[in-house]
Coordinates of C-alpha atoms in Angstrom, one line a residue:
M1 CA -0.2 0.0 0.0
T2 CA 1.3 3.4 -1.1
A3 CA 1.7 6.7 1.8
A4 CA -0.6 9.2 1.2
A5 CA 0.3 12.4 -0.7
L6 CA 1.7 15.2 1.6
V7 CA -0.1 17.5 -0.5
R8 CA -3.3 16.9 -3.1
R9 CA -2.3 17.1 -6.7
S10 CA -5.1 20.1 -7.0
D11 CA -3.3 22.1 -4.3
L12 CA 0.0 22.0 -5.6
K13 CA -1.5 23.3 -8.9
R14 CA -3.4 25.8 -7.4
M15 CA -0.3 26.7 -5.7
A16 CA 1.6 26.9 -9.4
E17 CA -1.0 29.0 -10.6
I18 CA -0.8 31.6 -8.3
A19 CA 3.0 31.4 -8.5
K20 CA 3.2 31.6 -12.3
A21 CA 0.4 34.6 -12.3
E22 CA 2.4 36.7 -9.7
G23 CA 5.9 36.1 -9.9
V24 CA 6.7 34.3 -6.4
R25 CA 7.7 31.5 -4.6
V26 CA 4.6 29.9 -2.8
E27 CA 5.0 27.2 0.1
I28 CA 3.3 25.6 3.0
E29 CA 4.5 23.5 5.5
V30 CA 3.0 20.1 6.5
D31 CA 4.3 17.7 9.2
G32 CA 7.3 19.7 9.8
K33 CA 8.5 19.7 5.8
I34 CA 8.1 23.0 3.7
I35 CA 6.9 22.3 0.1
R36 CA 7.9 25.5 -2.2
V37 CA 6.4 26.2 -5.3
S38 CA 8.6 28.5 -8.2
P39 CA 7.6 30.5 -10.9
D40 CA 9.7 30.0 -14.1
I41 CA 12.4 32.5 -14.9
P42 CA 10.8 35.5 -16.5
E43 CA 11.9 36.0 -20.3
N44 CA 13.4 39.4 -18.9
H45 CA 16.3 37.4 -17.0
K46 CA 17.7 36.2 -20.3
Q47 CA 20.4 38.2 -21.7
Q48 CA 19.5 40.7 -24.4
R49 CA 20.7 41.5 -27.8
V50 CA 22.0 45.0 -27.9
D51 CA 21.5 46.9 -30.6
M52 CA 25.3 48.7 -31.2
K53 CA 26.1 51.8 -33.2
P54 CA 29.6 52.1 -35.6
E55 CA 30.7 54.9 -33.0
D56 CA 30.8 52.0 -30.2
F57 CA 33.3 49.9 -31.6
T58 CA 37.1 50.8 -31.4
S59 CA 38.2 48.9 -34.5
L60 CA 37.6 47.2 -37.6
A61 CA 37.9 44.2 -36.4
D62 CA 35.7 44.7 -33.5
W63 CA 32.5 45.4 -35.6
Q64 CA 33.7 42.1 -37.7
A65 CA 34.2 39.9 -35.0
W66 CA 30.7 41.5 -33.6
R67 CA 29.3 41.1 -37.0
D68 CA 30.2 37.5 -37.4
Q69 CA 28.1 36.6 -33.9
E70 CA 25.6 38.4 -34.8
R71 CA 25.2 36.1 -38.7
A72 CA 25.8 33.0 -36.7
R73 CA 23.0 34.1 -34.0
E74 CA 20.7 34.4 -36.6
A75 CA 21.5 31.4 -39.0
Q76 CA 21.2 29.5 -35.7
R77 CA 17.6 31.0 -34.9
H78 CA 16.7 30.1 -38.4
S79 CA 17.6 26.8 -38.7

């Protein structure tokens, strides 16, 4: 016979919905054990593309290296 779950699935789903909607970690304590549900890391924590301007580069080689990286990223996104 299996042991009863500390938290029902419906309770976990409710916790997950709140965590995602509010962007917070939700936790409850049952019998001295803490159960936490955290939201996914928001998109704003991912590295953003920076639009560079010609004056941002100190040399032609820097600009060419940046251009090559950008082209590689574009190719990777489209593959």
